[in-house]
Short mmCIF file of C-alpha atoms and ligand atoms in Angstrom, two decimals:
data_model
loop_
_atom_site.label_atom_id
_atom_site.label_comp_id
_atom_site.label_asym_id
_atom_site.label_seq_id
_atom_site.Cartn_x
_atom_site.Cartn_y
_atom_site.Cartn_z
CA UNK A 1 12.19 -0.15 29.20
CA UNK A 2 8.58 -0.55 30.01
CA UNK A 3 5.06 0.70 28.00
CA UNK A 4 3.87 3.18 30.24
CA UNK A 5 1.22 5.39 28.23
CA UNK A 6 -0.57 5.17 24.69
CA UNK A 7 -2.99 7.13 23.33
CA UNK A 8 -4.92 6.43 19.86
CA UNK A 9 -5.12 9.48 17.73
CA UNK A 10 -7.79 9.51 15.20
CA UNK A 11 -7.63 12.87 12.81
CA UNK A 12 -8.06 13.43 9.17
CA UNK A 13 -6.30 16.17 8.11
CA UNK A 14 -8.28 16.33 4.27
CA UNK A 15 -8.29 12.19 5.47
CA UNK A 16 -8.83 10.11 7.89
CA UNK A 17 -6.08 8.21 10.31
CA UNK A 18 -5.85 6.20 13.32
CA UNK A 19 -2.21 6.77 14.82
CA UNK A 20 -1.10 4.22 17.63
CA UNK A 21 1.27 6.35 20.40
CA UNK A 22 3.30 4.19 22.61
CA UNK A 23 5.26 6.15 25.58
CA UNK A 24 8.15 4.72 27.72
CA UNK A 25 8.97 5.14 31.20
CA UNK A 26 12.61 6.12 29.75
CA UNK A 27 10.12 9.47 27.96
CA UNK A 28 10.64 8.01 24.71
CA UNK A 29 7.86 7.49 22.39
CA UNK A 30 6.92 5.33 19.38
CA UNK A 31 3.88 6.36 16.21
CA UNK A 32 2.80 3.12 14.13
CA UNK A 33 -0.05 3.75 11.51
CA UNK A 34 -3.20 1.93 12.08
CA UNK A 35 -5.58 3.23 9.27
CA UNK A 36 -7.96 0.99 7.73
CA UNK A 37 -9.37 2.67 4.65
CA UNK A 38 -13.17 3.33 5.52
CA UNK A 39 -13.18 0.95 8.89
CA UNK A 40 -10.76 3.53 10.62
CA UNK A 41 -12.89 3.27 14.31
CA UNK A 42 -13.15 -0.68 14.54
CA UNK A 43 -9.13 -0.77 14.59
CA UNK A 44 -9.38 2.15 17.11
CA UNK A 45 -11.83 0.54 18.75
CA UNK A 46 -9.96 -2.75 18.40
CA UNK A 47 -6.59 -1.00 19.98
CA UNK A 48 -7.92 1.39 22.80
CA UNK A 49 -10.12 -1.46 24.38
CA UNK A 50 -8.47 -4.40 24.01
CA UNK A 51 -4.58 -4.35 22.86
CA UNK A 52 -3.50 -0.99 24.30
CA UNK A 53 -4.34 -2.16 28.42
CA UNK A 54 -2.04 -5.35 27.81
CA UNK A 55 0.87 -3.23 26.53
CA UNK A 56 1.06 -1.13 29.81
CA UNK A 57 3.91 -2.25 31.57
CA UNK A 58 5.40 -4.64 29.10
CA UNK A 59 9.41 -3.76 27.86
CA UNK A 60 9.01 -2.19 24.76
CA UNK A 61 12.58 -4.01 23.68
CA UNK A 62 10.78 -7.18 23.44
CA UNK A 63 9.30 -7.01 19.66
CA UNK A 64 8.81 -10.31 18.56
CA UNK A 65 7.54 -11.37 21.58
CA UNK A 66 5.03 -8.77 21.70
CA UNK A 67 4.27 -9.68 17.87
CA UNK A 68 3.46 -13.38 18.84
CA UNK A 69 1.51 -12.43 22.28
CA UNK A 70 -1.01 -10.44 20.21
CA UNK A 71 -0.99 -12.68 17.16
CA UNK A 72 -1.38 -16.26 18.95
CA UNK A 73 -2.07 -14.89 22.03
CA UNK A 74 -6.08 -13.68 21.00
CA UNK A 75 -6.61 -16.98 19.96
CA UNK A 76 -8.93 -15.19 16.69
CA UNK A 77 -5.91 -14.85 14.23
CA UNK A 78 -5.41 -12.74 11.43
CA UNK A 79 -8.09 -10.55 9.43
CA UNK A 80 -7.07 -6.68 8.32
CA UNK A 81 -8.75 -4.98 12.09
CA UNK A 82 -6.66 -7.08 14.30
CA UNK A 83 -3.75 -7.33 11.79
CA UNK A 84 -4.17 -3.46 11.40
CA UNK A 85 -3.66 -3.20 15.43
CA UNK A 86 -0.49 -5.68 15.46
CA UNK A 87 1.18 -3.83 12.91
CA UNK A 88 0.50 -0.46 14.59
CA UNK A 89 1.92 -1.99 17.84
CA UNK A 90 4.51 -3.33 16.01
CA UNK A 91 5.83 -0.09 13.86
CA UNK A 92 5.62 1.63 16.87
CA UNK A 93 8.02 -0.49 19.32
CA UNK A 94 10.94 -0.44 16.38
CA UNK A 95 10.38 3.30 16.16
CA UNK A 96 11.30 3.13 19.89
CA UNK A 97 14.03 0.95 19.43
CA UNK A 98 15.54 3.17 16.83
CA UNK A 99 15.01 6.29 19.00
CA UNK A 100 16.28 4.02 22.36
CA UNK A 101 19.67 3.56 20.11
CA UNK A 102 19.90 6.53 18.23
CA UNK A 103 19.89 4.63 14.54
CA UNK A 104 17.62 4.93 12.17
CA UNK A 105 15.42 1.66 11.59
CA UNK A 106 16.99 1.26 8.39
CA UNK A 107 20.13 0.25 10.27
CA UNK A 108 18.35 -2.41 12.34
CA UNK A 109 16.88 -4.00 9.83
CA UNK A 110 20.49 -4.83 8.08
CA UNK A 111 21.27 -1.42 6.58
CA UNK A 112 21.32 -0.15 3.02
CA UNK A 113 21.10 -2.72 0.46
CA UNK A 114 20.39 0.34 -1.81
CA UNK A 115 21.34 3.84 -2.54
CA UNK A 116 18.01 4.79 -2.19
CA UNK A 117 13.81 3.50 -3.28
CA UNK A 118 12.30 4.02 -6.21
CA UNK A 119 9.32 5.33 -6.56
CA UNK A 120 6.13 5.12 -8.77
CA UNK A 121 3.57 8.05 -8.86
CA UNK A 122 0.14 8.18 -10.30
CA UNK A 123 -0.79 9.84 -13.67
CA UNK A 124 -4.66 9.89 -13.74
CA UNK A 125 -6.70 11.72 -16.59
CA UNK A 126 -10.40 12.09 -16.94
CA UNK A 127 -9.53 11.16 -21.43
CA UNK A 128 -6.89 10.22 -22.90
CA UNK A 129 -5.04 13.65 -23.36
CA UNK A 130 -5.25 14.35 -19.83
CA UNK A 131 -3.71 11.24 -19.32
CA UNK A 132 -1.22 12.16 -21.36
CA UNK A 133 -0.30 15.08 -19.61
CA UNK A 134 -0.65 13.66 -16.38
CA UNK A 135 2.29 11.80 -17.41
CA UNK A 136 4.10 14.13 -18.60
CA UNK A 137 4.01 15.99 -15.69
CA UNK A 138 5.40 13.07 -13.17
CA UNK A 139 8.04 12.36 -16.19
CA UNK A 140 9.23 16.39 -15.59
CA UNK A 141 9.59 15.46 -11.67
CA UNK A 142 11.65 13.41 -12.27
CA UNK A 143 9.90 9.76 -11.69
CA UNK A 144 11.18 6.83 -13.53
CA UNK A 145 7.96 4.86 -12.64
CA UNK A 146 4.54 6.40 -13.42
CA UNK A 147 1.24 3.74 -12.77
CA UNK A 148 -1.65 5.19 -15.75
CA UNK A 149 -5.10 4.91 -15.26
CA UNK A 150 -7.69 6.36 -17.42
CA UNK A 151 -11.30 7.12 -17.47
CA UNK A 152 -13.06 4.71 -19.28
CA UNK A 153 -15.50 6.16 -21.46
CA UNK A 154 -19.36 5.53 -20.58
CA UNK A 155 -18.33 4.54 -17.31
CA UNK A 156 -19.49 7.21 -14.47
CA UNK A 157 -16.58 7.27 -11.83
CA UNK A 158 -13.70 4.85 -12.77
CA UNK A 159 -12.19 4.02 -9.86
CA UNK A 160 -8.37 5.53 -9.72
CA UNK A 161 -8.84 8.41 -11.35
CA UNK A 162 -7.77 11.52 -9.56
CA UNK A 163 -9.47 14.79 -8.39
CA UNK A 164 -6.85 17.78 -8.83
CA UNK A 165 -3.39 17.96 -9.97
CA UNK A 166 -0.89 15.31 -8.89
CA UNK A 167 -3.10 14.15 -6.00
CA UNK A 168 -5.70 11.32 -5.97
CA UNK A 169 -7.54 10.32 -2.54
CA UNK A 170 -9.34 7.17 -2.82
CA UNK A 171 -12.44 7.62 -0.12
CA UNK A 172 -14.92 10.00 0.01
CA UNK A 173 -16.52 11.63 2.84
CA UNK A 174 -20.31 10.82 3.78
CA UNK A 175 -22.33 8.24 2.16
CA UNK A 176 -20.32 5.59 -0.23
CA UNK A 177 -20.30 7.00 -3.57
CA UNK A 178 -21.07 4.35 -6.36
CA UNK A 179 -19.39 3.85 -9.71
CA UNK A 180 -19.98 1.97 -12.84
CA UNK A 181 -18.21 -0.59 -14.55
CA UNK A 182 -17.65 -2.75 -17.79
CA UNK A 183 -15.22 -4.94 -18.45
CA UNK A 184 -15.89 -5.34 -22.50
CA UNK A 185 -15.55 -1.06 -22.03
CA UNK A 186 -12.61 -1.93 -20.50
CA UNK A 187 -10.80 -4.28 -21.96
CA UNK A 188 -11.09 -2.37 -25.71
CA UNK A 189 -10.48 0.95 -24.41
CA UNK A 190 -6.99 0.19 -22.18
CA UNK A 191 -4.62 -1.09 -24.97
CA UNK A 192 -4.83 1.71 -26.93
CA UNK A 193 -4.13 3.71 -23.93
CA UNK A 194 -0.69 1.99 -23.43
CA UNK A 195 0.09 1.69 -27.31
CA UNK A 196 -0.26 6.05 -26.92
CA UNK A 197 1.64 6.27 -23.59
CA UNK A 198 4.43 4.21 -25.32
CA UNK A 199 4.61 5.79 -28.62
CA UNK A 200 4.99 9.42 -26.54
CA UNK A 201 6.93 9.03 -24.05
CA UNK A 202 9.64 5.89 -25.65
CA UNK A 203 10.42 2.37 -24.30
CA UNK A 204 12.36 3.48 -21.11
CA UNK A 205 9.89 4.77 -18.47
CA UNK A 206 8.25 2.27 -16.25
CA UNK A 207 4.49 1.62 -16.58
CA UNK A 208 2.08 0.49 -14.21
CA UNK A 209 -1.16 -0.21 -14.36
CA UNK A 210 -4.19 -0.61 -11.51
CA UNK A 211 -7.21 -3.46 -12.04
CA UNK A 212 -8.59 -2.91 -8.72
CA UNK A 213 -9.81 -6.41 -8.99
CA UNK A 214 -12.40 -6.20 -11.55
CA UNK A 215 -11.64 -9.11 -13.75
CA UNK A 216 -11.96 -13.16 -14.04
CA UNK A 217 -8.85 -14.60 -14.59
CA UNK A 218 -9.15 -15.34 -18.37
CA UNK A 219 -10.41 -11.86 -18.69
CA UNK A 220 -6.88 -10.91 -16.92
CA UNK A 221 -5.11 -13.35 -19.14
CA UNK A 222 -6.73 -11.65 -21.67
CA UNK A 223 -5.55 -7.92 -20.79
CA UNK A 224 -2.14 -9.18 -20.04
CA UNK A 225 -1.52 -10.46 -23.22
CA UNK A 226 -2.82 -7.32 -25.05
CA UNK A 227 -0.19 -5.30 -22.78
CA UNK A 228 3.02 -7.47 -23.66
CA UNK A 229 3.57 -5.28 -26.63
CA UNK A 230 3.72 -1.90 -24.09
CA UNK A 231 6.02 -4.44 -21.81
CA UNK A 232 4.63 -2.84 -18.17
CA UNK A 233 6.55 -2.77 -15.11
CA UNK A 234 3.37 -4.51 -13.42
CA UNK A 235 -0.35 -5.34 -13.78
CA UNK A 236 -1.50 -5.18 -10.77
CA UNK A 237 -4.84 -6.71 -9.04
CA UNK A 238 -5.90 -8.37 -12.20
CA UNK A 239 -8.21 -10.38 -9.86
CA UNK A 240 -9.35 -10.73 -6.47
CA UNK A 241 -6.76 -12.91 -4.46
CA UNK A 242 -8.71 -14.91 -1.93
CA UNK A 243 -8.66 -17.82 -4.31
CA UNK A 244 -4.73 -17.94 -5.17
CA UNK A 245 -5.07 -20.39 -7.32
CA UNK A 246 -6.64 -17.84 -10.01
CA UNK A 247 -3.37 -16.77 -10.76
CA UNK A 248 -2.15 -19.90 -12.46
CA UNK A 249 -4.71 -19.19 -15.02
CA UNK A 250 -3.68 -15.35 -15.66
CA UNK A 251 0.05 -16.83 -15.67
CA UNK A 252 -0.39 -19.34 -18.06
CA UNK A 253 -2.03 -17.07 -20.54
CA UNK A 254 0.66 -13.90 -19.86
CA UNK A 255 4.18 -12.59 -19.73
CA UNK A 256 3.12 -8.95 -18.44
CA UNK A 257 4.36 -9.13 -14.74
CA UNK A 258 1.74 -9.54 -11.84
CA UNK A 259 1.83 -7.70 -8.39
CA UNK A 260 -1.09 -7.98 -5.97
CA UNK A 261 -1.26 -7.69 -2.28
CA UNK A 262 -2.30 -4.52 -1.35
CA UNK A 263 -5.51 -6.45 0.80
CA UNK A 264 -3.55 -9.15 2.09
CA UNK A 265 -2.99 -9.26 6.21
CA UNK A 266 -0.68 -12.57 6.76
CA UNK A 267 1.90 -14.77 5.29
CA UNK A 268 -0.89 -17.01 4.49
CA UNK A 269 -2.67 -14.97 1.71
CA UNK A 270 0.43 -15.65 -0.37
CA UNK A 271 2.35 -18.55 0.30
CA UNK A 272 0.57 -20.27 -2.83
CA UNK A 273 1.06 -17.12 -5.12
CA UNK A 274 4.90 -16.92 -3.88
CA UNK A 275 5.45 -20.69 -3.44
CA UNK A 276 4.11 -21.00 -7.69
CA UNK A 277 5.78 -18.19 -8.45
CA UNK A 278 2.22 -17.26 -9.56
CA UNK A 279 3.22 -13.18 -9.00
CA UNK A 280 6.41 -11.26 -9.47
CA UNK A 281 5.97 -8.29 -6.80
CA UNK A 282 3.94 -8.67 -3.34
CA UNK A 283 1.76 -5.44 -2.70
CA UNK A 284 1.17 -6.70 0.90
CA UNK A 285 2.59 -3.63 3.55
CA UNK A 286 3.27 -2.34 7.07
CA UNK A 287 0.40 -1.50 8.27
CA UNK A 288 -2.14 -4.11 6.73
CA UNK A 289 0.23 -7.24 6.84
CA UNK A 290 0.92 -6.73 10.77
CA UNK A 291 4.09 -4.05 11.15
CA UNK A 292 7.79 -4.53 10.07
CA UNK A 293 8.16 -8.05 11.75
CA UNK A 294 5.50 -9.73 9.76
CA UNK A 295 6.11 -7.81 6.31
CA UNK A 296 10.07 -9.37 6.39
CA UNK A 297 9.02 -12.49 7.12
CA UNK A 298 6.83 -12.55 3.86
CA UNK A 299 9.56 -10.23 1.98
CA UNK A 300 12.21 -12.97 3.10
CA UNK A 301 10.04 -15.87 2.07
CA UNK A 302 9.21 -14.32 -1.29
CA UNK A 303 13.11 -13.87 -1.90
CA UNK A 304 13.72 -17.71 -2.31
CA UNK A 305 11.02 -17.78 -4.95
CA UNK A 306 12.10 -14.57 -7.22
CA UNK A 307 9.27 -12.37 -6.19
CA UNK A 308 9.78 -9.43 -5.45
CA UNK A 309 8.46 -6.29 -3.07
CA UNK A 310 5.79 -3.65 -4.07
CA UNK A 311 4.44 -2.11 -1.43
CA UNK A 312 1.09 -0.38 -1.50
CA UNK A 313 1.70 3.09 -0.69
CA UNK A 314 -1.84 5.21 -1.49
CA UNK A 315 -2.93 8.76 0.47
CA UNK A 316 -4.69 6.40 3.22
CA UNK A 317 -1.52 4.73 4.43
CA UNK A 318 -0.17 7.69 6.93
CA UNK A 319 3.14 8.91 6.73
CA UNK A 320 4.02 6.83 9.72
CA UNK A 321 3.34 3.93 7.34
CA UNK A 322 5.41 5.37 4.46
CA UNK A 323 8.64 5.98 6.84
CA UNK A 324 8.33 2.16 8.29
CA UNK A 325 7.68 1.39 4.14
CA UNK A 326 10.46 3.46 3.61
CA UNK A 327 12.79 2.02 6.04
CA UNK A 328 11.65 -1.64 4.96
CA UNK A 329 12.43 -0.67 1.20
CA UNK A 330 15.96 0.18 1.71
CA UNK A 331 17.01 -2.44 3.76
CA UNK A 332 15.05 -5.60 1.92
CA UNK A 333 17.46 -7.28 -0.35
CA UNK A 334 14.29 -8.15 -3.12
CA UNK A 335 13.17 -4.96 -3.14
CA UNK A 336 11.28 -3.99 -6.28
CA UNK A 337 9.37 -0.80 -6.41
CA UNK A 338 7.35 1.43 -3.80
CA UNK A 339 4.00 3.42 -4.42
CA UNK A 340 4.29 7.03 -3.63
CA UNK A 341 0.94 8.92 -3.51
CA UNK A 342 1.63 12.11 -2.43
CA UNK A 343 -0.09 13.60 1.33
CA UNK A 344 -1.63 16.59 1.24
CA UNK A 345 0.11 19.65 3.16
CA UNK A 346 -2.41 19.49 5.58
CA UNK A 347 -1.27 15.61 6.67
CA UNK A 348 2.09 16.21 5.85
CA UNK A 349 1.81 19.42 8.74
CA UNK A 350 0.45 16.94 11.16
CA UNK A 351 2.78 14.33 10.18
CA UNK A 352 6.27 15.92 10.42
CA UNK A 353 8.71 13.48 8.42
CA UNK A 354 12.30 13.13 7.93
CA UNK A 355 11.75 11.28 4.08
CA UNK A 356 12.54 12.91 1.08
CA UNK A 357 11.73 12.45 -2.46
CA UNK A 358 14.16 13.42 -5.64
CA UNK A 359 14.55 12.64 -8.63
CA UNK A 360 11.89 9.77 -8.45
CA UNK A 361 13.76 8.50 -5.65
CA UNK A 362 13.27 8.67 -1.74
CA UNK A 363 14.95 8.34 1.62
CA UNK A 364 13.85 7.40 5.03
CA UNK A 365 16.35 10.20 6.31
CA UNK A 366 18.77 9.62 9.29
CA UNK A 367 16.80 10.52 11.62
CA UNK A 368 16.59 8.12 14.58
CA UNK A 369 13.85 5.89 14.86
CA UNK A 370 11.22 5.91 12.22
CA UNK A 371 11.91 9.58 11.64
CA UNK A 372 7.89 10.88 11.83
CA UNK A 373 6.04 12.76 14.56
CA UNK A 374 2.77 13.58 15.09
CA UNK A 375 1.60 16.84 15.87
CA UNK A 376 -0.87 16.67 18.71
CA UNK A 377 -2.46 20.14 18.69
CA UNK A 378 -2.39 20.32 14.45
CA UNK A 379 -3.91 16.79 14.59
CA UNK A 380 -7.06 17.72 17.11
CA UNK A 381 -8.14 20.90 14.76
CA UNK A 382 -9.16 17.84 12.28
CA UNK A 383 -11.67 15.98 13.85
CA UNK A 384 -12.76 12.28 12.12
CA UNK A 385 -15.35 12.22 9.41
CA UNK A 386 -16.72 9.45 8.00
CA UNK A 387 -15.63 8.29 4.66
CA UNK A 388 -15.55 5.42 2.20
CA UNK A 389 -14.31 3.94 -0.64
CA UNK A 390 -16.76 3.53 -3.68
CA UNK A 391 -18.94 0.82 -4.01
CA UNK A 392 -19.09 -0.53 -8.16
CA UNK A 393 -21.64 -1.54 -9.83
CA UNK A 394 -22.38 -3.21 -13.73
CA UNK A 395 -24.53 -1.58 -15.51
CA UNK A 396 -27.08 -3.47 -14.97
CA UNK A 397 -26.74 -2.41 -11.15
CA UNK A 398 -24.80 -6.03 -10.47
CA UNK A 399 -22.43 -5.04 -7.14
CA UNK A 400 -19.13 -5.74 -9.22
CA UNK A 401 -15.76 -7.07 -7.49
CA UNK A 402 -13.32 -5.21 -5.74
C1 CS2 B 1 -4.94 1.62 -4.96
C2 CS2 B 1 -5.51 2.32 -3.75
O1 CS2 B 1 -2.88 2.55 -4.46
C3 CS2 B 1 -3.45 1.66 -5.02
O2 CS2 B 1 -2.89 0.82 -5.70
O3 CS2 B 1 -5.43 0.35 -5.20
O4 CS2 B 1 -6.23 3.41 -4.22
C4 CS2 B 1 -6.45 1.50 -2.88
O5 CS2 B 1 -7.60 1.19 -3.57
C5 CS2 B 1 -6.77 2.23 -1.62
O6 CS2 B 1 -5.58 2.48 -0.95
C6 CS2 B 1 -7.74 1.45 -0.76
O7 CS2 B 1 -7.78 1.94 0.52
MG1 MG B 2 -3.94 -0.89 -6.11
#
């Protein structure tokens, strides 16, 4: 069953994506995301000139070896760009292999080891009371998970929080915007948050809660031990993970349970963090960590040392990413939660998907394959436009951590 066409897609319908399109001679065809948050043309780039002319004429049955030819084959290894374009590749050929025999990927991954994947939505608010409501208003759809971030006062911009009603989008259009930060701001104004959102809503709901990397690792021990009366689901990116040995510190000072990962492209981001049982969940995902093949190796690793999965799941992952997540999330035996940001109609009409949400719960579908499309002609009325994610600063104009 050999590659005969591909064709790179780039559109932002209300965002950007980069969608990989991999045709057979047999007139199947296979989508894998390839978005990179703000460097969406270097994986383009990265795919149409270099990776997509060696997939022409290769059998599209042959995953793993096409997984190790462009991994160890390129000789420069790893790195979110090239990881970006294996995992597109990669998401794309088990879409065909679904499609080639008639199953959805679910079922060749091992099949259910679930009913069905919880989800975890966003509840943003500008103060505390919208807050509040914000949660309320994913506890009335039904959502047993909810992340809350809040606003912190005196701070212009704090990353996470939302424009409009149920929908946050991360990158903005044109230049990057900037936005201030301080973590003694911080670290007072976030317990009380959680002490609110528990005394409303009662002990049962799941709570989550986004650092975006802005602390030092006795700052995070710090916050996580200030949490452990709110007992959250998961503090996540207390600090920046390129030195994993950070986490011993945060774990030595807290019980609140860790996730990070979201950044990470390979197996060997973690194997410290999973190997110390320095985390409980790994953030890491399809698209970012190099497609299905490379996310179960990590998920399977991770399962002999009790962590657990997260995946990342924000508005600039494409649905073709959340049906492989999807897929990946059902089968997985140490499964622990997925992010669900919802698309906005516009991506979810170029992106037709067989996934479902209810009740705080979702479904890849049965559909064969991954179970996503694109829409050609809808995606070509939304041309690319630049965008990026904000750019922090301290207040005393210090670039601060991501
Ligand atoms: C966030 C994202 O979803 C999350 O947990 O951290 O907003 C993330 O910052 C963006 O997806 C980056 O592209
Ligand atoms: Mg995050």
């Amino acid at each position: 069953m050999k590659i005969v066409d591909a064709r790179v897609i780039v559109c932002s319908p209300g965002r950007n994506f980069v969608t990989l399109k991999l045709m057979t001679e047999d007139g199947l065809h296979g989508l894998g995301d390839a978005t990179l948050n703000g460097r969406e043309l270097a994986v383009a780039s990265y795919l149409s000139d270099h990776v997509v002319p060696l997939l022409i004429g290769r059998d599209a049955r042959r995953i793993e070896d096409t997984w190790q030819y462009l991994y160890k084959g390129a000789y420069w290894r790893r790195g979110p760009v090239t990881m970006t374009a294996i995992g597109a590749v990669d998401t794309a050929l088990w879409d065909i292999a679904g499609k080639a025999m008639n199953v959805p990927v679910y079922r060749l991954l091992g099949g259910r080891s679930r009913e069905a994947v919880m989800v975890y939505g966003h509840a943003n608010g500008a103060d505390l009371e919208s807050t509040l409501s914000a949660v309320e208003k994913f506890r009335a759809a039904g959502y047993h998970a909810i992340r809350v971030q809040c606003a912190v006062p005196g701070l212009e911009g704090t990353y996470g929080i939302g424009r409009g009603d149920m929908f946050y989008e991360p990158a903005t259009r044109g230049a990057p915007p900037q936005s201030t930060w301080s973590t003694e701001r911080y670290l007072t104004f976030i317990p009380p948050v959680f002490e609110r959102v528990r005394r409303e809503f009662g002990p049962e709901l799941h709570l989550l809660h986004d650092v975006h990397h802005r602390l030092t690792p006795i700052e995070a021990g710090r916050l996580g031990r200030l949490l452990e009366p709110y007992h959250l689901f998961w503090m996540e990116d207390a600090v920046a993970a390129e030195l994993q040995e950070s986490f011993r510190i945060v774990r030595r000072h807290t019980t609140t349970p860790l996730a990070v990962g979201e950044v990470f492209n390979s197996i060997y981001d973690c194997t410290t963090l999973i190997q110390e049982q320095l985390i409980d969940y790994m953030r890491a995902t399809v698209v970012h960590a190099g497609g299905l093949t490379a996310l179960r190796k990590i998920a399977n690793f991770a399962e002999v040392y009790h962590v657990r999965t997260g995946c990342h799941g924000a508005t600039d992952l494409s649905p073709v990413c959340m049906a492989a997540a999807l897929h990946f999330d059902l089968s997985v035996h140490n499964f622990g939660l997925q992010e669900y940001m919802r698309h906005t109609p516009e991506t979810d009409a170029v992106f037709p998907h067989a996934y479902s949400f209810e009740g705080g719960l979702m479904d890849p579908g049965e559909a064969p394959g991954l179970g996503v499309d694109i829409d050609e002609a809808a995606a070509g009325r939304h041309p690319y436009e630049r965008a990026y994610l904000p750019v922090a600063r301290k207040l005393d104009g210090t670039v601060h951590s991501w």
